[in-house]
XYZ file of C-alpha atoms in Angstrom:
661
model
C 71.189 -12.392 -25.875
C 69.195 -10.481 -23.841
C 70.679 -8.449 -20.549
C 69.426 -9.137 -17.049
C 70.330 -7.018 -14.288
C 70.510 -8.084 -10.471
C 71.258 -5.724 -7.914
C 74.233 -5.903 -5.722
C 73.053 -3.583 -3.394
C 70.196 -5.838 -2.509
C 71.844 -8.552 -3.131
C 74.356 -7.610 -0.085
C 71.093 -7.366 2.177
C 69.631 -10.896 1.321
C 70.887 -13.576 2.857
C 71.577 -16.587 1.379
C 69.958 -19.835 1.476
C 70.316 -22.485 -1.176
C 67.738 -25.201 -2.858
C 66.275 -28.671 -1.568
C 67.007 -30.989 -4.579
C 64.920 -33.825 -4.518
C 54.837 -49.462 -13.937
C 40.988 -69.076 -25.474
C 37.997 -70.118 -23.206
C 34.452 -70.884 -23.455
C 31.766 -69.305 -24.222
C 30.427 -66.830 -27.272
C 33.166 -66.648 -29.844
C 34.067 -63.554 -31.572
C 33.959 -62.631 -35.047
C 36.601 -63.954 -37.338
C 36.990 -60.303 -39.140
C 35.048 -57.502 -39.935
C 35.458 -54.241 -42.544
C 34.049 -51.013 -42.182
C 31.485 -50.292 -44.838
C 30.848 -46.472 -46.033
C 27.529 -47.112 -45.861
C 24.805 -44.819 -44.297
C 22.092 -47.999 -43.993
C 21.443 -51.357 -44.519
C 18.712 -52.760 -46.519
C 19.458 -56.614 -47.683
C 22.754 -58.279 -47.693
C 23.546 -60.983 -50.960
C 26.517 -63.485 -51.157
C 27.912 -64.648 -54.802
C 29.276 -68.103 -54.463
C 30.409 -68.395 -57.805
C 32.741 -65.126 -58.465
C 32.921 -64.625 -54.189
C 31.232 -61.317 -53.639
C 29.062 -59.470 -51.388
C 26.935 -56.960 -52.053
C 25.099 -54.718 -49.383
C 22.136 -52.554 -50.527
C 22.091 -48.799 -48.867
C 18.594 -47.612 -49.183
C 19.358 -43.708 -47.689
C 22.653 -44.159 -49.638
C 20.981 -44.724 -52.462
C 23.753 -47.235 -53.954
C 25.077 -50.893 -53.744
C 28.555 -51.823 -52.201
C 30.249 -54.453 -53.511
C 33.074 -56.678 -51.842
C 35.532 -59.414 -51.865
C 34.756 -62.314 -49.325
C 37.350 -60.534 -47.143
C 35.311 -57.200 -47.482
C 37.416 -55.416 -49.247
C 35.727 -53.126 -51.460
C 35.160 -54.316 -54.929
C 32.518 -51.534 -56.656
C 30.178 -49.492 -55.372
C 26.989 -48.988 -57.681
C 25.628 -45.386 -57.482
C 22.220 -43.743 -58.644
C 19.588 -46.589 -56.706
C 17.448 -44.162 -54.486
C 16.054 -46.447 -51.671
C 17.300 -49.280 -53.018
C 16.876 -52.556 -50.958
C 16.207 -56.380 -51.867
C 18.261 -58.391 -53.570
C 18.319 -61.506 -55.487
C 21.360 -63.651 -57.665
C 20.337 -65.553 -60.859
C 20.239 -68.783 -61.106
C 23.482 -69.164 -63.145
C 24.919 -66.100 -60.865
C 25.198 -64.013 -63.924
C 23.236 -61.046 -62.873
C 22.132 -59.433 -59.601
C 18.387 -57.969 -59.026
C 17.825 -54.628 -57.417
C 14.525 -53.588 -55.818
C 14.947 -49.634 -56.512
C 11.837 -48.614 -54.907
C 13.215 -44.836 -56.002
C 12.411 -45.550 -58.983
C 9.717 -48.044 -58.896
C 11.909 -50.332 -60.825
C 14.191 -53.332 -60.733
C 17.324 -53.311 -61.575
C 19.525 -56.235 -63.262
C 23.486 -55.935 -62.916
C 26.249 -57.970 -64.779
C 28.394 -59.931 -61.966
C 31.712 -59.094 -63.405
C 31.613 -55.705 -64.605
C 28.983 -54.377 -62.410
C 27.482 -52.430 -65.260
C 23.936 -52.219 -65.588
C 21.987 -54.553 -68.090
C 18.498 -53.785 -67.624
C 15.920 -51.936 -65.656
C 12.256 -52.650 -65.553
C 10.077 -50.405 -65.076
C 6.678 -51.764 -62.942
C 3.997 -49.816 -64.149
C 1.391 -49.630 -61.330
C 3.448 -51.108 -58.455
C 5.078 -48.560 -56.320
C 8.336 -48.881 -54.235
C 9.259 -52.263 -54.440
C 11.317 -53.624 -51.624
C 11.588 -57.278 -51.635
C 12.616 -59.799 -53.634
C 12.348 -63.793 -53.627
C 13.530 -65.864 -56.366
C 11.243 -69.328 -57.050
C 10.046 -71.322 -60.308
C 12.547 -69.572 -62.064
C 10.723 -66.027 -61.496
C 11.563 -63.082 -59.796
C 9.180 -62.094 -56.909
C 9.118 -59.004 -55.754
C 6.811 -57.564 -52.797
C 5.419 -53.911 -53.540
C 3.248 -51.470 -52.071
C 3.291 -47.918 -50.547
C 0.828 -47.341 -47.747
C -2.350 -49.562 -47.798
C -1.424 -50.849 -51.484
C 1.003 -53.697 -50.689
C 0.745 -56.698 -52.779
C 3.099 -59.240 -54.512
C 4.182 -59.419 -57.821
C 6.325 -60.929 -60.232
C 9.114 -60.827 -63.279
C 9.671 -63.716 -65.752
C 12.332 -63.395 -67.470
C 12.689 -66.773 -69.173
C 11.264 -65.686 -72.539
C 12.427 -62.872 -75.344
C 10.593 -60.232 -73.614
C 10.318 -59.580 -69.751
C 6.713 -60.373 -68.497
C 5.820 -58.743 -65.375
C 2.545 -59.497 -64.063
C 1.319 -57.658 -60.243
C -1.636 -58.646 -57.642
C -0.913 -62.073 -57.132
C -1.358 -62.020 -53.223
C -4.925 -63.645 -53.730
C -6.690 -63.816 -50.795
C -3.956 -62.474 -49.030
C -4.152 -58.351 -47.806
C -0.771 -56.612 -47.082
C -0.728 -53.308 -45.855
C 2.849 -52.139 -47.578
C 5.323 -54.840 -49.881
C 5.811 -57.781 -47.401
C 8.388 -59.720 -46.953
C 9.524 -62.741 -48.701
C 11.091 -65.262 -48.459
C 11.232 -68.699 -50.568
C 12.774 -71.784 -51.631
C 13.470 -71.848 -55.169
C 13.574 -75.620 -56.153
C 10.178 -76.565 -54.321
C 8.419 -73.315 -55.435
C 7.945 -72.155 -51.900
C 6.570 -68.819 -51.179
C 6.359 -66.946 -48.205
C 4.921 -63.840 -47.351
C 4.607 -62.071 -44.054
C 3.588 -58.217 -42.891
C 7.039 -56.335 -42.981
C 5.613 -52.763 -41.911
C 3.100 -53.470 -39.899
C 2.377 -55.596 -36.601
C 0.139 -58.104 -38.192
C 0.739 -61.544 -37.428
C -0.245 -63.364 -40.659
C 2.047 -65.275 -42.476
C 1.068 -66.545 -46.279
C 2.559 -69.428 -47.895
C 2.088 -69.880 -51.863
C 3.042 -72.713 -53.915
C 4.307 -71.264 -57.491
C 5.003 -73.739 -59.050
C 2.762 -73.660 -61.567
C 1.598 -70.969 -64.376
C -0.486 -69.081 -61.117
C 0.639 -68.738 -57.649
C -1.808 -70.677 -55.675
C -2.607 -69.740 -51.765
C -1.870 -72.879 -49.597
C -2.465 -70.812 -46.103
C -2.820 -67.693 -44.639
C -2.405 -68.035 -40.883
C -1.688 -65.937 -37.331
C 1.321 -67.021 -36.051
C 3.840 -65.657 -33.497
C 5.763 -62.288 -34.425
C 4.670 -59.316 -36.285
C 6.698 -56.618 -38.561
C 8.572 -59.383 -39.917
C 12.124 -58.362 -40.370
C 13.193 -61.597 -42.283
C 11.932 -64.790 -43.844
C 13.979 -67.703 -44.815
C 12.618 -71.522 -45.812
C 14.647 -74.332 -45.742
C 16.141 -76.298 -48.579
C 14.120 -79.147 -48.376
C 10.857 -76.432 -48.583
C 9.214 -77.846 -45.150
C 10.247 -75.286 -43.100
C 9.884 -71.764 -42.586
C 11.764 -69.830 -39.444
C 11.175 -66.149 -39.624
C 12.529 -63.392 -37.355
C 10.733 -60.250 -35.501
C 10.577 -58.189 -32.489
C 8.921 -60.668 -30.964
C 9.200 -63.179 -29.683
C 12.276 -63.476 -28.147
C 13.249 -66.842 -30.483
C 13.124 -68.010 -33.798
C 9.982 -70.220 -34.933
C 9.844 -72.673 -36.910
C 6.396 -73.331 -39.103
C 5.565 -76.189 -41.555
C 5.743 -74.807 -44.822
C 1.744 -76.874 -45.466
C -0.430 -75.846 -43.150
C 1.832 -73.432 -40.740
C 1.901 -75.393 -37.728
C 4.604 -74.952 -35.096
C 7.560 -77.173 -35.756
C 9.827 -75.912 -32.799
C 11.669 -72.488 -32.034
C 15.488 -71.722 -32.208
C 15.831 -69.465 -28.248
C 18.593 -66.762 -29.796
C 17.080 -64.697 -26.992
C 16.692 -61.663 -27.828
C 14.293 -59.657 -30.614
C 14.848 -61.404 -33.842
C 16.085 -59.558 -36.477
C 17.013 -61.811 -39.561
C 17.856 -65.325 -40.324
C 18.928 -67.262 -42.968
C 19.595 -70.914 -43.568
C 22.808 -72.493 -45.862
C 22.384 -74.645 -48.484
C 23.383 -77.984 -46.147
C 20.277 -76.208 -43.036
C 22.040 -74.759 -40.744
C 20.234 -71.473 -39.572
C 21.798 -68.894 -38.720
C 19.503 -66.715 -36.542
C 20.188 -63.206 -35.537
C 19.469 -61.067 -33.112
C 18.982 -57.400 -31.955
C 20.922 -57.547 -29.049
C 23.643 -54.965 -26.874
C 25.167 -57.357 -24.471
C 24.405 -60.932 -25.375
C 25.292 -62.737 -28.380
C 24.240 -61.027 -31.420
C 24.285 -64.356 -33.864
C 23.568 -68.252 -33.214
C 24.181 -71.237 -35.320
C 21.968 -74.061 -34.874
C 21.277 -77.457 -37.631
C 17.893 -77.816 -39.055
C 15.313 -79.529 -36.698
C 17.781 -79.431 -34.123
C 16.865 -76.531 -31.332
C 20.352 -76.668 -29.459
C 23.291 -73.915 -30.225
C 26.184 -75.521 -32.536
C 27.854 -71.540 -31.651
C 27.352 -67.862 -31.261
C 28.827 -65.056 -32.084
C 29.136 -61.909 -30.112
C 29.712 -58.495 -31.750
C 32.413 -55.910 -29.753
C 31.609 -52.727 -29.021
C 33.178 -50.251 -31.932
C 31.781 -47.155 -30.584
C 31.654 -45.153 -27.345
C 28.315 -46.680 -26.210
C 27.927 -49.135 -23.251
C 26.184 -51.706 -25.556
C 28.497 -53.838 -28.290
C 27.752 -53.406 -32.453
C 23.838 -54.728 -32.858
C 22.867 -56.858 -36.421
C 20.956 -55.036 -39.580
C 17.501 -56.134 -40.018
C 17.713 -59.014 -42.601
C 21.624 -58.385 -42.177
C 22.350 -62.265 -42.663
C 23.754 -64.045 -46.044
C 25.542 -67.571 -45.849
C 28.044 -68.488 -48.613
C 26.670 -70.917 -50.898
C 29.275 -73.897 -49.479
C 28.476 -72.712 -46.059
C 32.492 -71.815 -45.318
C 31.333 -68.369 -44.555
C 28.869 -66.123 -42.799
C 28.292 -62.996 -43.535
C 26.979 -60.373 -41.747
C 26.105 -56.316 -41.537
C 26.564 -54.916 -38.150
C 26.321 -51.617 -36.800
C 27.429 -49.571 -33.689
C 25.975 -46.409 -32.037
C 27.292 -43.868 -34.274
C 26.001 -45.485 -37.126
C 28.913 -46.836 -38.625
C 28.632 -50.225 -40.393
C 30.703 -53.129 -41.038
C 31.295 -56.161 -42.881
C 31.729 -58.782 -40.269
C 32.826 -62.602 -41.717
C 32.409 -65.393 -39.789
C 34.411 -68.272 -40.827
C 33.352 -72.182 -40.401
C 30.897 -71.100 -38.531
C 28.568 -74.201 -38.754
C 31.370 -75.872 -36.835
C 31.109 -75.773 -33.065
C 33.257 -74.250 -30.748
C 34.966 -76.791 -28.621
C 36.841 -75.534 -24.839
C 40.499 -76.438 -24.740
C 42.302 -75.841 -21.187
C 46.010 -76.529 -20.563
C 47.740 -76.408 -17.030
C 51.119 -76.569 -16.412
C 53.027 -76.542 -12.685
C 53.874 -72.526 -12.314
C 57.731 -73.982 -11.527
C 59.731 -76.749 -12.093
C 62.913 -78.128 -11.674
C 64.991 -78.254 -14.809
C 65.722 -82.034 -16.597
C 62.600 -83.460 -13.759
C 59.807 -85.258 -14.731
C 56.394 -82.673 -15.085
C 53.022 -83.506 -15.506
C 50.807 -80.863 -17.927
C 46.921 -81.490 -17.565
C 43.945 -80.397 -19.327
C 40.491 -81.090 -21.180
C 38.873 -81.051 -24.520
C 35.361 -80.462 -24.001
C 32.656 -80.352 -26.854
C 29.114 -81.502 -28.322
C 30.107 -84.873 -29.725
C 33.509 -85.356 -29.590
C 34.528 -89.101 -28.403
C 37.010 -90.402 -26.169
C 40.118 -91.107 -27.272
C 40.271 -88.119 -29.533
C 43.830 -87.138 -30.575
C 45.561 -84.204 -29.378
C 48.938 -82.670 -31.045
C 51.482 -81.727 -28.212
C 54.485 -78.807 -29.021
C 56.727 -77.754 -26.242
C 58.731 -74.053 -27.113
C 61.492 -72.821 -24.548
C 64.947 -70.882 -25.224
C 66.686 -74.463 -27.276
C 63.331 -74.768 -29.148
C 61.885 -71.345 -29.985
C 60.161 -72.824 -33.077
C 58.654 -75.105 -31.173
C 59.412 -79.228 -31.117
C 56.805 -82.153 -31.002
C 55.837 -84.232 -28.511
C 54.277 -87.125 -28.533
C 50.492 -87.289 -29.031
C 48.463 -87.476 -26.425
C 44.349 -88.772 -26.513
C 41.547 -87.747 -24.294
C 39.447 -89.698 -21.955
C 36.570 -90.411 -21.740
C 35.026 -87.185 -20.291
C 37.767 -85.558 -22.074
C 40.400 -85.037 -19.870
C 44.189 -85.885 -20.899
C 47.800 -85.575 -18.959
C 51.255 -86.310 -20.179
C 55.081 -86.373 -18.517
C 57.538 -83.943 -19.571
C 61.310 -83.898 -18.600
C 62.264 -80.340 -19.694
C 65.995 -80.055 -20.857
C 65.703 -76.595 -21.613
C 65.368 -73.569 -18.127
C 64.062 -70.797 -18.404
C 60.306 -70.341 -19.689
C 58.627 -73.296 -21.250
C 55.663 -72.988 -22.862
C 53.253 -76.864 -23.602
C 50.449 -75.509 -26.389
C 47.911 -78.507 -26.903
C 45.991 -78.624 -30.179
C 42.940 -80.058 -31.359
C 42.986 -80.671 -34.878
C 38.850 -80.351 -35.831
C 36.833 -82.276 -37.909
C 33.448 -82.202 -40.005
C 31.699 -80.617 -37.559
C 34.199 -79.303 -35.018
C 36.237 -76.223 -35.093
C 40.045 -76.330 -34.537
C 41.120 -75.472 -31.051
C 44.353 -74.364 -29.236
C 45.977 -73.738 -25.824
C 48.739 -73.229 -23.757
C 50.240 -73.231 -20.433
C 53.470 -72.189 -19.509
C 56.137 -73.564 -16.917
C 59.106 -71.567 -15.209
C 61.822 -73.764 -15.413
C 64.523 -73.300 -13.156
C 68.166 -71.724 -14.179
C 71.302 -71.715 -11.996
C 71.958 -67.775 -11.535
C 74.379 -65.899 -13.414
C 76.877 -63.777 -12.285
C 77.332 -60.074 -14.171
C 78.282 -56.703 -12.711
C 79.040 -53.363 -14.709
C 81.536 -50.635 -13.051
C 81.268 -46.992 -12.896
C 78.484 -46.368 -11.247
C 77.782 -43.261 -9.102
C 80.917 -41.863 -10.996
C 80.673 -37.962 -12.131
C 82.700 -36.946 -15.566
C 83.642 -33.829 -17.154
C 81.396 -32.758 -19.911
C 81.831 -34.585 -23.235
C 84.190 -37.209 -21.681
C 84.511 -40.789 -23.200
C 84.513 -43.375 -20.869
C 84.818 -46.840 -20.764
C 82.755 -49.077 -19.383
C 83.362 -53.014 -18.293
C 80.766 -55.382 -18.099
C 81.722 -58.705 -16.521
C 79.991 -62.526 -16.947
C 80.703 -64.807 -15.171
C 80.194 -68.502 -15.921
C 77.307 -69.229 -17.837
C 76.312 -72.725 -20.279
C 76.722 -71.911 -23.698
C 75.548 -68.261 -24.300
C 78.551 -65.564 -23.706
C 76.574 -62.306 -25.230
C 76.716 -59.637 -23.775
C 74.647 -56.199 -24.767
C 75.412 -52.780 -23.498
C 72.784 -50.127 -23.118
C 73.257 -46.275 -22.933
C 70.001 -44.430 -21.471
C 70.688 -40.645 -21.362
C 68.428 -38.458 -19.108
C 65.957 -36.852 -20.547
C 62.556 -37.716 -22.758
C 64.258 -36.858 -26.086
C 66.601 -39.271 -26.089
C 66.250 -42.931 -26.842
C 67.863 -46.292 -24.811
C 70.558 -47.544 -27.101
C 72.096 -50.571 -27.490
C 75.636 -49.172 -27.738
C 77.437 -52.772 -27.974
C 76.653 -56.206 -28.285
C 79.190 -58.822 -28.569
C 80.925 -61.873 -27.262
C 83.090 -61.130 -24.166
C 86.437 -61.414 -23.619
C 88.546 -64.913 -22.002
C 88.221 -63.498 -18.864
C 84.998 -62.684 -19.508
C 84.487 -58.952 -19.932
C 82.872 -56.946 -23.088
C 83.641 -52.766 -22.446
C 81.803 -50.310 -23.941
C 82.374 -46.317 -24.549
C 80.038 -43.678 -23.622
C 80.215 -40.404 -24.614
C 79.135 -38.862 -21.163
C 76.707 -35.654 -22.157
C 74.179 -35.951 -19.525
C 73.752 -38.738 -17.071
C 73.461 -41.698 -18.085
C 72.292 -45.461 -17.018
C 73.748 -47.802 -18.427
C 73.173 -51.835 -18.561
C 74.763 -54.617 -19.233
C 72.319 -57.304 -20.130
C 72.895 -61.205 -20.665
C 69.680 -63.114 -21.951
C 70.462 -66.547 -20.736
C 70.874 -69.666 -22.671
C 69.451 -73.413 -21.596
C 71.103 -74.093 -17.945
C 71.836 -70.013 -17.022
C 69.321 -67.507 -16.018
C 69.212 -64.324 -17.405
C 70.691 -61.398 -15.421
C 71.081 -58.071 -16.093
C 73.509 -55.187 -14.369
C 73.268 -50.974 -14.432
C 75.263 -48.630 -13.827
C 74.291 -44.840 -13.094
C 77.153 -42.135 -14.021
C 76.788 -38.668 -13.862
C 78.232 -35.651 -16.314
C 78.996 -32.064 -15.599
C 77.947 -29.335 -18.272
C 80.196 -27.422 -19.381
C 80.667 -23.556 -18.382
C 82.613 -20.899 -19.327
C 82.487 -17.319 -17.963
C 83.505 -13.818 -18.735
C 83.555 -10.489 -17.468
C 83.491 -7.127 -18.992
C 82.818 -2.807 -18.161
C 86.041 -3.272 -15.720
C 88.802 -0.392 -16.211
C 91.503 -2.611 -15.281
C 92.800 -6.414 -13.890
C 95.476 -6.538 -10.774
C 96.078 -9.037 -8.136
C 95.592 -8.942 -4.376
C 97.299 -11.828 -3.003
C 97.426 -14.433 -5.680
C 94.032 -13.742 -6.783
C 92.943 -11.616 -10.164
C 90.147 -9.426 -9.752
C 88.607 -7.404 -11.992
C 88.459 -3.315 -11.060
C 85.598 -1.375 -10.988
C 84.949 1.796 -10.999
C 82.015 2.336 -8.072
C 79.237 3.423 -10.118
C 80.461 0.811 -12.854
C 77.748 -1.849 -13.600
C 79.778 -5.137 -14.371
C 78.684 -7.656 -17.034
C 78.971 -11.343 -16.227
C 78.822 -13.424 -19.981
C 78.229 -17.096 -19.070
C 78.178 -19.785 -22.041
C 76.628 -22.802 -20.246
C 75.349 -26.479 -22.231
C 72.374 -26.576 -23.439
C 68.884 -27.878 -22.615
C 65.266 -26.777 -23.370
C 64.114 -24.247 -20.311
C 67.413 -25.095 -18.917
C 68.639 -21.673 -16.784
C 72.205 -20.973 -14.909
C 72.133 -19.852 -11.374
C 73.949 -16.217 -10.602
C 75.234 -16.690 -7.138
C 77.158 -13.476 -5.594
C 79.509 -13.571 -2.389
C 80.813 -10.348 -0.528
C 84.334 -10.204 1.238
C 83.683 -9.264 5.043
C 85.172 -7.670 7.849
C 85.715 -10.913 8.890
C 87.693 -11.341 5.777
C 85.086 -14.333 5.234
C 83.772 -14.687 1.757
C 79.219 -14.467 2.770
C 76.992 -15.535 0.418
C 74.382 -13.238 -0.252
C 71.920 -14.116 -2.796
C 71.554 -15.495 -5.849
C 69.007 -16.016 -8.956
C 68.341 -18.412 -11.902
C 68.332 -16.301 -15.619
C 67.338 -18.373 -18.597
C 70.010 -19.263 -21.031
C 69.336 -18.911 -24.950
C 68.392 -21.615 -26.551
C 72.582 -20.897 -27.546
C 73.359 -21.696 -24.075
C 74.067 -18.049 -23.675
C 73.125 -15.438 -20.812
C 74.046 -12.160 -19.790
C 73.585 -10.624 -16.831
C 74.399 -6.804 -15.940
C 75.081 -6.679 -12.280
C 74.167 -3.202 -10.832
C 76.861 -1.394 -9.047
C 76.651 -0.545 -5.917
C 78.168 3.450 -5.580
C 80.077 2.973 -2.972
C 83.771 1.797 -3.070
C 85.763 -0.387 -0.620
C 83.618 -3.212 -1.621
C 84.990 -7.013 -2.963
C 82.612 -9.085 -4.221
C 82.417 -12.456 -6.443
C 80.144 -14.369 -8.775
C 79.809 -17.695 -10.301
C 76.958 -19.274 -12.583
C 76.344 -22.411 -11.823
C 74.272 -25.645 -12.956
C 72.279 -27.043 -10.176
C 70.676 -30.411 -10.325
C 66.784 -29.800 -10.645
C 66.555 -26.427 -10.117
C 68.124 -25.135 -12.933
C 65.366 -26.346 -14.603
C 66.058 -29.865 -15.515
C 67.874 -32.749 -13.615
C 69.668 -34.227 -17.039
C 73.464 -33.155 -15.999
C 75.160 -33.166 -12.537
C 75.474 -30.369 -10.293
C 78.575 -28.206 -11.946
C 80.312 -25.020 -10.818
C 81.662 -22.223 -12.681
C 84.359 -20.488 -11.575
C 84.961 -17.498 -9.441
C 85.460 -13.996 -10.989
C 86.742 -11.419 -8.671
C 85.134 -7.539 -8.386
C 86.910 -4.870 -6.602
C 85.174 -1.611 -6.612
C 86.484 1.645 -6.318
C 86.104 5.456 -6.937
């Protein structure tokens, strides 16, 4: 340790002064789960129900990502530049992808994810959209001012590709397509421009027949869906701020789904349930309707997963139903262009609202009343709800008699809680074919008898390292007689630690021994029981540091009276070596006193010196240069001013100096 110097002569002139020492509601439902997708863009999303796989195309990344129903990636299909539209073969054996960067349609086997075929579309550039109808794969293609519709027929021994099947309709670029595979309805709308025309084809025969072309509401069609019965068309586009519905016969308006924002996607489940998606930063993103019913069944609002102010938004065409209707898959992105696959479970079921209200406080073993209400469309009076009570004696819950709703959905029941403390009443609705399950709970603080718990040794000071026994005393209780004793040493580097846990003895005592190397907060804890309240008692005990000092450079020792002095020549510098219990950045205070003519000791100066990591500090005092001076020095730890507060103030022994000629 480097030697420090303090001037004794200067200290004689400095007056000493001591240093002061001195914390389920109603409304849109949240997505049930989500997984991040390693993609740069989202072109289309497809669900293979047979193998429970989800396919998401990434045009910018030139790949297709395949996940399971939980969103876990199972395969990544690379080498597909500008891939967009996806379609599934009727037997679920192949996934077809429109790869604009290759001017091809690529076929991928659904069990091995290996490419089985690649169909060149000679004369048809930039295929982007796909739809299955009447056993053929229809595709929208075309660069700027060259849009058209073609078909790929794989029913024969050789694939047959036919182009320019759009008839009298005119498309600037590859149109958006929608279809009903069974009825032979194919619908096309302009994807690249603001043209508001839709075109309906009947493709059930050998050649497509243009049924009707008509201006409708919208333009820049992001998505088109045809109902499973082939009678209705639903579109998604930047305007209007709803999803309009048209007849497939003549494109006459049938109704509209009031989604309330920019339309970005639409998909219809096999049972006709409509999922309408919107581009919405601050409102719900997915809206669920039953076919032909214009009021919402359910909504989903995506959270904000980035630093921007708005929530995540739905990708264009980013909705796809599982064939059994049990899930709806949605692809979303945040303001940092991070994409996620969101899995929405039982979306076709409406989400009832269940509320429960219990008293804030209640006496034990006395009757209390719990009230609540179940609200939701089509829920009849007499709907049965289960009731569970959870308390300290039934931590896993105890079933109470079920309760039934009144005509307005309200309900109430009484109970006399046998146990005190926090008692929770959970009410649950199991759900049915059209309603999702719902549950809610509320808690009441039930009175318990006050418990007496004490802990000794509070405020006492002990020498460094002393083994100190603390005794907790527990008064009378109902059943529980277990107490815990915790020790929390001062300093952030030492955790609060359980020292002893056990049943108190016949006198109600539990003891624990703590090695007092730091000031320590000791806490006794009783967790309570069914009739006795929990309790806590604390005791803060204090620990000194260990200090030892030695003097060197003296020529002899001798006594003056009964005190031993170290004798120094007047020009010899005394050296004081101090060893102290170490703590990070700890300093020792070196104090000097001089013996005056009035035969009293006068404090004349002090200074702080940092300890080495070995706890040592060596200080050389400058010699006074004159004889006849008697002084004394000592090292101290001062709580707060020695660099920390983890120990109690501790003074070392005085070392006496006598300067001679």
